C-alpha cells in the first residue's frame, strides 16, 4: 500500500483496488476522505494506544507514504520548483490547531522580558510571533512536560517588546523526541489529506481578520491548516530536486537572506492563491518576520535519519552546525567582520562561515577538487588552498577562488607542485601567495632542503607573473611581516632566522627548535613572531607545564627565539589538532578538537592569554580551519565610531534588508552619481541603473512609500550627491493609503546603530572623509558587493508572467478590491453597496488612519478620504520643490503591472479603487504641468501597456528584460530633457 501526491491529487494504490481522490479549491468528497482518515490519522488515545498521543495532537501515520513538495507549474516561484517527492519512514504527531494566543501567554507570558501577546480572545491564533518565538514556545512546552528540547542555542536577543529576534548557535536536533515546529513535508502531507480551500477562513469570508481556532475543521480533525493564519514550519527555504528524498527536513541554510518557509495562506489570501506548494509571502520571510496573519502550530516526535539539502538541491552527507553567532564573535574579537574556512573531511569540500551575517550558517562550495589547508586572503574575499596535507609528500596543486557560495573565479597556479599556500602582503603593497614545493615529513635534513619555498604575485583575481624562489627548505608555517622569521612543523619544529640587518630571503640561519622533539601544526604569527604548535608529549613540554599530558592535549606558544612562553590545555577528553593563529590577531588561535576516537568533531577559538576556549562549529570531521578577522576595525583618530558607522543591519531589520545592503554603495558612489532611483519594489527590479547613459544608482527598497523616498532624498541624496542631475521616482500609488508616515522607512532602519548615528550627526552636512568611508566598507553587509556590482538594481531572471496558470494575477486581499465587491455576491462583504454603508465600526464620512481603514475605502469617494493620500502627495510635491532648488529634475514613473487588474475594481495588488487611482494620477499630471522640473511617465496606463507577459517576473514586477525596456525609455527621456536645456 502506498500514497503519493501529484499537485492536489492524492493517489492511494492497494493490491485489491485503486482509489483516486481529487482535492481542489471548490470540490471534495468528504465520504472518501473519512475513509482515508480512519487509516492515516488518529485523534483519540483509545484508537491508537500504541503511541503516547499528546493532548490536542493528531497522530499522522506517514510511514512508508510520500508527498509532493513544490510544483512544476511555470508560473510558480523558482523556490517552489521543481516538484519533489518526499518519502517518510516514520509517523509523527501534529497539533490539532494553531497555538492560541491564550496558550502562548499561559506558557510564555510569565517569563521575564519575554513577549506577552495582546489577546482579543484567548482562542484566537497566536500571531505577531517570530520564528524564534515559536522555537522558544516549543522548547518551553517540552520542558514543561519534562522532556529534552529539540532546539538548543548559546544566547538570544529580544527586541523592546520581548520578541526573540536572534538566537546565536541555534541548532535543531531531529533525533530528540520533543515538541517542535513541523517540517514542510509533514505540514503538506497532513494538509493534503483533506485539502479544501472552501473550508477555510480566507479573503472571501474572513472579514479580513483571524478567527478563533477550530471554527473550521477538516475530516481528519485538523483545524485551519488552510487559511486563518499562515503558519511557520521548521525548514530553511532552499532548493528542491527532481529525485525523491527520504525524511526531508529542509535546507542547510536560508541562502543569502536567511529565508524561512511559511505555509497555508491566511484570512488575507484569495482562495485561488491558497495551495500546497506556496512557501513564502509577497516579500522576504526571515526568522525575525512577524505579522498579524502569521502564527504556528507544533509537531511532536523525532525524525530518524533526517536528510538536508544544500542550496544546490544536493543531499548533505555531513551536516555542520554553527554554535556561536555574530554577537559572540564580536565580543571575543572586537569585530564581527570575521570568516571561518575549513575542510569538511567527510565530503572533501571547502566550507565556510561568514560571521558578518545576522544568522551565520555553513556554506559548502560544490566542487570535485580535494581541499586542504585553506587560507583566507587579507581582505577576506578569497581563499587559497591546496590538494595535499601537511606531512604527506608528493605532488600538490594550489588554487584560489572567491569565498562565496559558488566559489567563483577559480584559478590554478601553473607549476609542477605547490602546497600549503599562505597569503602575504609585501612592503610595496603587492599581495603574494607563499607556498612550498612539497609539504611532506621534514625530519630528514637532505630531503627537507631538497624542497623549497616560493612566492607568486596575485592581482586582479589571478596569478600575476613568474613565481620566485625564496629559499631552500619547505617552510610552510608562514613568514613574519618583517621577513625575519619563518617556521615549519611536520615532524620537527624547524625555523629559519634572519641574520641581523637581513631577511629570511637573503641571509638567514636554519635551525631546529623544541630540542628536536616531535612537533607539528606550526603556525607563525606574522606580527608578534610567536609560533603556535602541537607536540607528542615531548620532554620540553612536560617540563614547561610541570605534568604529564597526552598527545596534542597541549597547545604551545614560542617566542621569536624558540623559547616556550605559554601552554593551553584542551578540554577534558579532547585533544587539539590543526592549530593556526587567527589571521590579524596576536592572542587568538583556531583549532579542531578530536575526541577519544580521533574524530575531529569541533572547531574552537582559543585565547592563548587567558586559556578560554570557545566552540565555533560542530560536525563529523572538520579539518584545517582558517579564521580571518578584518585587519582594522577602529578609526586611528577616533573621529568616527567604528561600532556605529555603517552598522546598518541588525536582527530587527533583517526582513527588510535592502537599504542596509545599498547604503555602502551609496556612500562609495555618491561623488560620481548623476541619477538616483528611489521607490519601492517596482523600481528596485524595474530601474536598470547599469543600462543608463549617465552614472546611476538604484536605491529602491522594500517597502518604500513617498514618505520613505522623501526621507532618503532630503537627508542622504541632497546632502551628498554633488553631481546629481536627475531623480527617478517610483510612484507606487496603490500603497499611498499607508497611514503612518514613518512606517516604511522605520521598517528598513529599525533602530540600527548606523542610521541612528547618521541622524544624530545631522547626516553630515559638512561631508565625510576617507576614514568614514573605510569604516563603511569595513561594516558593510555581506551582500553589499553584489548590490554594488549591479548599481542597486535587482535583475530578476524569473519569467512567471503577468498571470498564473488560470489567467489570474495574485492580489493581497483587502476589501478595496475583493471579489465579493465586484461579482455582487454581497452576503459576506464588508461594504453594503446598496445602502452605501460600511458593515464595520467605521462610517463612510469618517476616514481616519487605521489598520482597517481600507474597509471603508472600498465604497468611499476619494474626497472623503483625501487625508489618507494627501500626506503622500505632499511629500511628492516637496521632493519636486527641493529638487528644483538644486536644479535637479524629477522623473516620476508608474511602473507596469499585470493587465489582469483591469478585470477588477482595483488599481493594483494593494487595492486602491481604480476611480481613486484615476483622480490621483490626474493630480500628479497637474503637478507635472505646473513644475518644469517634474515629468511623469505612466508606463502602466491601467494595464494598457506594451510590456508583454514575457517581460514580467510576476504579476506585480518586471523581469530584467522588462526593466531594460522601461529604463531605455527613462534614459531617452533624460536625453531629450538634456537636449532642451542645452537649447
Tab-separated table of N, CA, C and O in Angstrom, residues 95-166:
chain	number	residue	atom	x	y	z
A	95	UNK	N	-0.189	19.172	15.858
A	95	UNK	CA	-1.192	19.873	16.641
A	95	UNK	C	-2.513	19.976	15.898
A	95	UNK	O	-2.546	20.282	14.703
A	96	UNK	N	-3.597	19.724	16.618
A	96	UNK	CA	-4.915	19.801	16.002
A	96	UNK	C	-5.184	21.200	15.467
A	96	UNK	O	-5.821	21.371	14.424
A	97	UNK	N	-4.692	22.201	16.158
A	97	UNK	CA	-4.957	23.582	15.758
A	97	UNK	C	-3.705	24.433	15.966
A	97	UNK	O	-2.726	24.013	16.593
A	98	UNK	N	-3.766	25.635	15.441
A	98	UNK	CA	-2.694	26.591	15.657
A	98	UNK	C	-2.612	26.917	17.146
A	98	UNK	O	-3.632	26.959	17.847
A	99	UNK	N	-1.403	27.134	17.628
A	99	UNK	CA	-1.228	27.550	19.019
A	99	UNK	C	-2.014	28.835	19.231
A	99	UNK	O	-1.905	29.784	18.451
A	100	UNK	N	-2.822	28.854	20.278
A	100	UNK	CA	-3.677	30.018	20.507
A	100	UNK	C	-2.943	31.090	21.305
A	100	UNK	O	-1.926	30.835	21.951
A	101	UNK	N	-3.509	32.282	21.249
A	101	UNK	CA	-2.948	33.405	21.990
A	101	UNK	C	-2.930	33.098	23.484
A	101	UNK	O	-1.955	33.384	24.185
A	102	UNK	N	-3.995	32.491	23.971
A	102	UNK	CA	-4.058	32.137	25.379
A	102	UNK	C	-3.028	31.107	25.770
A	102	UNK	O	-2.375	31.220	26.823
A	103	UNK	N	-2.864	30.077	24.936
A	103	UNK	CA	-1.867	29.047	25.217
A	103	UNK	C	-0.465	29.644	25.241
A	103	UNK	O	0.350	29.302	26.105
A	104	UNK	N	-0.196	30.518	24.305
A	104	UNK	CA	1.130	31.134	24.234
A	104	UNK	C	1.415	31.940	25.495
A	104	UNK	O	2.468	31.791	26.123
A	105	UNK	N	0.485	32.772	25.885
A	105	UNK	CA	0.701	33.612	27.073
A	105	UNK	C	0.753	32.796	28.356
A	105	UNK	O	1.512	33.124	29.273
A	106	UNK	N	-0.055	31.740	28.447
A	106	UNK	CA	-0.043	30.907	29.652
A	106	UNK	C	1.323	30.282	29.876
A	106	UNK	O	1.774	30.138	31.022
A	107	UNK	N	1.994	29.928	28.779
A	107	UNK	CA	3.291	29.263	28.903
A	107	UNK	C	4.453	30.239	28.901
A	107	UNK	O	5.469	30.012	29.565
A	108	UNK	N	4.317	31.348	28.180
A	108	UNK	CA	5.447	32.247	27.970
A	108	UNK	C	5.301	33.594	28.671
A	108	UNK	O	6.291	34.282	28.899
A	109	UNK	N	4.078	33.984	28.993
A	109	UNK	CA	3.850	35.340	29.480
A	109	UNK	C	4.477	35.662	30.807
A	109	UNK	O	4.726	36.821	31.120
A	110	UNK	N	4.768	34.627	31.611
A	110	UNK	CA	5.350	34.901	32.924
A	110	UNK	C	6.866	34.871	32.915
A	110	UNK	O	7.505	34.994	33.954
A	111	UNK	N	7.446	34.677	31.747
A	111	UNK	CA	8.906	34.644	31.654
A	111	UNK	C	9.431	36.066	31.515
A	111	UNK	O	9.000	36.817	30.649
A	112	UNK	N	10.350	36.433	32.365
A	112	UNK	CA	10.852	37.800	32.446
A	112	UNK	C	11.419	38.268	31.109
A	112	UNK	O	12.255	37.614	30.502
A	113	UNK	N	10.908	39.410	30.663
A	113	UNK	CA	11.417	40.016	29.446
A	113	UNK	C	10.831	39.454	28.168
A	113	UNK	O	11.040	40.002	27.097
A	114	UNK	N	10.106	38.320	28.242
A	114	UNK	CA	9.565	37.697	27.046
A	114	UNK	C	8.266	38.368	26.624
A	114	UNK	O	7.564	38.993	27.423
A	115	UNK	N	7.908	38.180	25.373
A	115	UNK	CA	6.727	38.812	24.824
A	115	UNK	C	5.459	38.245	25.454
A	115	UNK	O	5.366	37.051	25.745
A	116	UNK	N	4.518	39.112	25.682
A	116	UNK	CA	3.170	38.714	26.083
A	116	UNK	C	2.229	39.270	25.030
A	116	UNK	O	2.188	40.484	24.803
A	117	UNK	N	1.485	38.397	24.368
A	117	UNK	CA	0.670	38.801	23.237
A	117	UNK	C	-0.621	39.471	23.700
A	117	UNK	O	-1.178	39.133	24.743
A	118	UNK	N	-1.079	40.424	22.899
A	118	UNK	CA	-2.378	41.039	23.154
A	118	UNK	C	-3.463	40.108	22.634
A	118	UNK	O	-3.526	39.818	21.432
A	119	UNK	N	-4.300	39.628	23.517
A	119	UNK	CA	-5.321	38.648	23.150
A	119	UNK	C	-6.699	39.290	23.188
A	119	UNK	O	-7.227	39.562	24.274
A	120	UNK	N	-7.274	39.530	22.032
A	120	UNK	CA	-8.663	39.976	22.000
A	120	UNK	C	-9.570	38.844	22.487
A	120	UNK	O	-10.531	39.070	23.209
A	121	UNK	N	-9.208	37.617	22.069
A	121	UNK	CA	-9.856	36.405	22.558
A	121	UNK	C	-8.779	35.345	22.721
A	121	UNK	O	-7.892	35.225	21.876
A	122	UNK	N	-8.847	34.579	23.785
A	122	UNK	CA	-7.795	33.604	24.069
A	122	UNK	C	-7.688	32.515	23.017
A	122	UNK	O	-6.613	31.940	22.816
A	123	UNK	N	-8.787	32.216	22.323
A	123	UNK	CA	-8.770	31.138	21.349
A	123	UNK	C	-8.428	31.594	19.942
A	123	UNK	O	-8.489	30.807	18.997
A	124	UNK	N	-8.080	32.854	19.787
A	124	UNK	CA	-7.548	33.302	18.506
A	124	UNK	C	-6.131	32.770	18.341
A	124	UNK	O	-5.413	32.558	19.327
A	125	UNK	N	-5.689	32.530	17.110
A	125	UNK	CA	-4.316	32.058	16.925
A	125	UNK	C	-3.296	33.059	17.458
A	125	UNK	O	-3.510	34.276	17.372
A	126	UNK	N	-2.214	32.571	18.016
A	126	UNK	CA	-1.101	33.431	18.411
A	126	UNK	C	-0.452	33.972	17.140
A	126	UNK	O	0.018	33.193	16.308
A	127	UNK	N	-0.439	35.282	16.987
A	127	UNK	CA	0.149	35.905	15.797
A	127	UNK	C	1.147	36.967	16.225
A	127	UNK	O	1.368	37.187	17.412
A	128	UNK	N	1.749	37.618	15.236
A	128	UNK	CA	2.819	38.580	15.516
A	128	UNK	C	3.929	37.915	16.322
A	128	UNK	O	4.491	38.508	17.252
A	129	UNK	N	4.229	36.681	15.971
A	129	UNK	CA	5.315	35.946	16.618
A	129	UNK	C	6.380	35.628	15.568
A	129	UNK	O	6.076	35.270	14.439
A	130	UNK	N	7.625	35.782	15.934
A	130	UNK	CA	8.716	35.423	15.044
A	130	UNK	C	8.912	33.910	15.048
A	130	UNK	O	8.377	33.193	15.908
A	131	UNK	N	9.667	33.434	14.089
A	131	UNK	CA	10.034	32.014	14.069
A	131	UNK	C	10.706	31.630	15.385
A	131	UNK	O	10.452	30.563	15.950
A	132	UNK	N	11.536	32.524	15.884
A	132	UNK	CA	12.287	32.225	17.103
A	132	UNK	C	11.387	32.237	18.333
A	132	UNK	O	11.629	31.497	19.294
A	133	UNK	N	10.334	33.066	18.325
A	133	UNK	CA	9.334	32.992	19.386
A	133	UNK	C	8.700	31.609	19.412
A	133	UNK	O	8.465	31.027	20.479
A	134	UNK	N	8.404	31.079	18.221
A	134	UNK	CA	7.792	29.757	18.119
A	134	UNK	C	8.743	28.666	18.624
A	134	UNK	O	8.326	27.711	19.286
A	135	UNK	N	10.026	28.825	18.330
A	135	UNK	CA	11.028	27.873	18.821
A	135	UNK	C	11.081	27.887	20.343
A	135	UNK	O	11.124	26.830	21.001
A	136	UNK	N	11.076	29.075	20.924
A	136	UNK	CA	11.094	29.181	22.380
A	136	UNK	C	9.844	28.555	22.996
A	136	UNK	O	9.915	27.918	24.054
A	137	UNK	N	8.705	28.733	22.345
A	137	UNK	CA	7.474	28.132	22.847
A	137	UNK	C	7.577	26.606	22.804
A	137	UNK	O	7.191	25.916	23.764
A	138	UNK	N	8.091	26.063	21.697
A	138	UNK	CA	8.237	24.618	21.583
A	138	UNK	C	9.149	24.073	22.680
A	138	UNK	O	8.853	23.045	23.313
A	139	UNK	N	10.270	24.760	22.902
A	139	UNK	CA	11.176	24.328	23.970
A	139	UNK	C	10.505	24.398	25.337
A	139	UNK	O	10.656	23.501	26.173
A	140	UNK	N	9.768	25.485	25.576
A	140	UNK	CA	9.094	25.637	26.866
A	140	UNK	C	8.068	24.528	27.080
A	140	UNK	O	7.922	24.011	28.196
A	141	UNK	N	7.366	24.160	26.021
A	141	UNK	CA	6.374	23.082	26.135
A	141	UNK	C	7.059	21.746	26.415
A	141	UNK	O	6.567	20.936	27.210
A	142	UNK	N	8.204	21.514	25.794
A	142	UNK	CA	8.962	20.283	26.065
A	142	UNK	C	9.441	20.253	27.507
A	142	UNK	O	9.323	19.236	28.200
A	143	UNK	N	9.988	21.364	27.978
A	143	UNK	CA	10.483	21.422	29.352
A	143	UNK	C	9.355	21.230	30.357
A	143	UNK	O	9.519	20.556	31.383
A	144	UNK	N	8.194	21.826	30.072
A	144	UNK	CA	7.056	21.691	30.978
A	144	UNK	C	6.603	20.239	31.094
A	144	UNK	O	6.051	19.831	32.121
A	145	UNK	N	6.860	19.464	30.031
A	145	UNK	CA	6.492	18.048	30.035
A	145	UNK	C	7.637	17.158	30.519
A	145	UNK	O	7.534	15.935	30.460
A	146	UNK	N	8.733	17.770	30.973
A	146	UNK	CA	9.863	17.004	31.478
A	146	UNK	C	10.696	16.350	30.403
A	146	UNK	O	11.354	15.330	30.645
A	147	UNK	N	10.704	16.923	29.211
A	147	UNK	CA	11.426	16.339	28.079
A	147	UNK	C	12.688	17.147	27.763
A	147	UNK	O	12.835	18.294	28.183
A	148	UNK	N	13.576	16.548	26.979
A	148	UNK	CA	14.653	17.297	26.358
A	148	UNK	C	14.049	18.207	25.296
A	148	UNK	O	12.914	18.000	24.845
A	149	UNK	N	14.800	19.183	24.859
A	149	UNK	CA	14.311	20.098	23.829
A	149	UNK	C	14.886	19.739	22.471
A	149	UNK	O	16.010	19.238	22.362
A	150	UNK	N	14.112	20.026	21.433
A	150	UNK	CA	14.576	19.770	20.066
A	150	UNK	C	15.508	20.871	19.579
A	150	UNK	O	16.243	20.673	18.614
A	151	UNK	N	15.478	22.035	20.239
A	151	UNK	CA	16.297	23.165	19.824
A	151	UNK	C	17.261	23.553	20.940
A	151	UNK	O	16.882	23.584	22.120
A	152	UNK	N	18.484	23.840	20.579
A	152	UNK	CA	19.458	24.381	21.519
A	152	UNK	C	20.057	25.647	20.922
A	152	UNK	O	20.049	25.845	19.704
A	153	UNK	N	20.566	26.510	21.786
A	153	UNK	CA	21.172	27.759	21.335
A	153	UNK	C	22.119	28.252	22.417
A	153	UNK	O	22.035	27.834	23.576
A	154	UNK	N	23.016	29.142	22.047
A	154	UNK	CA	24.004	29.636	23.007
A	154	UNK	C	23.568	30.940	23.665
A	154	UNK	O	23.899	31.200	24.818
A	155	UNK	N	22.844	31.784	22.935
A	155	UNK	CA	22.347	33.040	23.505
A	155	UNK	C	21.213	33.542	22.631
A	155	UNK	O	21.036	33.091	21.496
A	156	UNK	N	20.435	34.485	23.163
A	156	UNK	CA	19.346	35.055	22.378
A	156	UNK	C	19.251	36.546	22.600
A	156	UNK	O	19.782	37.088	23.563
A	157	UNK	N	18.579	37.209	21.672
A	157	UNK	CA	18.384	38.658	21.746
A	157	UNK	C	16.907	38.959	21.576
A	157	UNK	O	16.251	38.421	20.670
A	158	UNK	N	16.372	39.810	22.438
A	158	UNK	CA	14.977	40.188	22.389
A	158	UNK	C	14.849	41.645	21.974
A	158	UNK	O	15.726	42.463	22.264
A	159	UNK	N	13.742	41.969	21.289
A	159	UNK	CA	13.511	43.377	20.977
A	159	UNK	C	12.774	44.041	22.151
A	159	UNK	O	12.562	43.420	23.203
A	160	UNK	N	12.385	45.290	21.985
A	160	UNK	CA	11.794	46.045	23.081
A	160	UNK	C	10.482	45.436	23.568
A	160	UNK	O	10.099	45.599	24.722
A	161	UNK	N	9.796	44.730	22.684
A	161	UNK	CA	8.524	44.114	23.053
A	161	UNK	C	8.684	42.702	23.596
A	161	UNK	O	7.711	42.074	23.984
A	162	UNK	N	9.926	42.219	23.607
A	162	UNK	CA	10.170	40.884	24.128
A	162	UNK	C	10.170	39.792	23.080
A	162	UNK	O	10.314	38.609	23.406
A	163	UNK	N	10.002	40.153	21.812
A	163	UNK	CA	10.084	39.154	20.748
A	163	UNK	C	11.532	38.713	20.569
A	163	UNK	O	12.460	39.542	20.609
A	164	UNK	N	11.738	37.442	20.339
A	164	UNK	CA	13.084	36.946	20.063
A	164	UNK	C	13.424	37.230	18.610
A	164	UNK	O	12.708	36.797	17.701
A	165	UNK	N	14.502	37.970	18.386
A	165	UNK	CA	14.912	38.333	17.030
A	165	UNK	C	16.262	37.735	16.649
A	165	UNK	O	16.703	37.882	15.513
A	166	UNK	N	16.920	37.068	17.597
A	166	UNK	CA	18.204	36.450	17.285
A	166	UNK	C	18.483	35.320	18.256
A	166	UNK	O	18.323	35.480	19.471
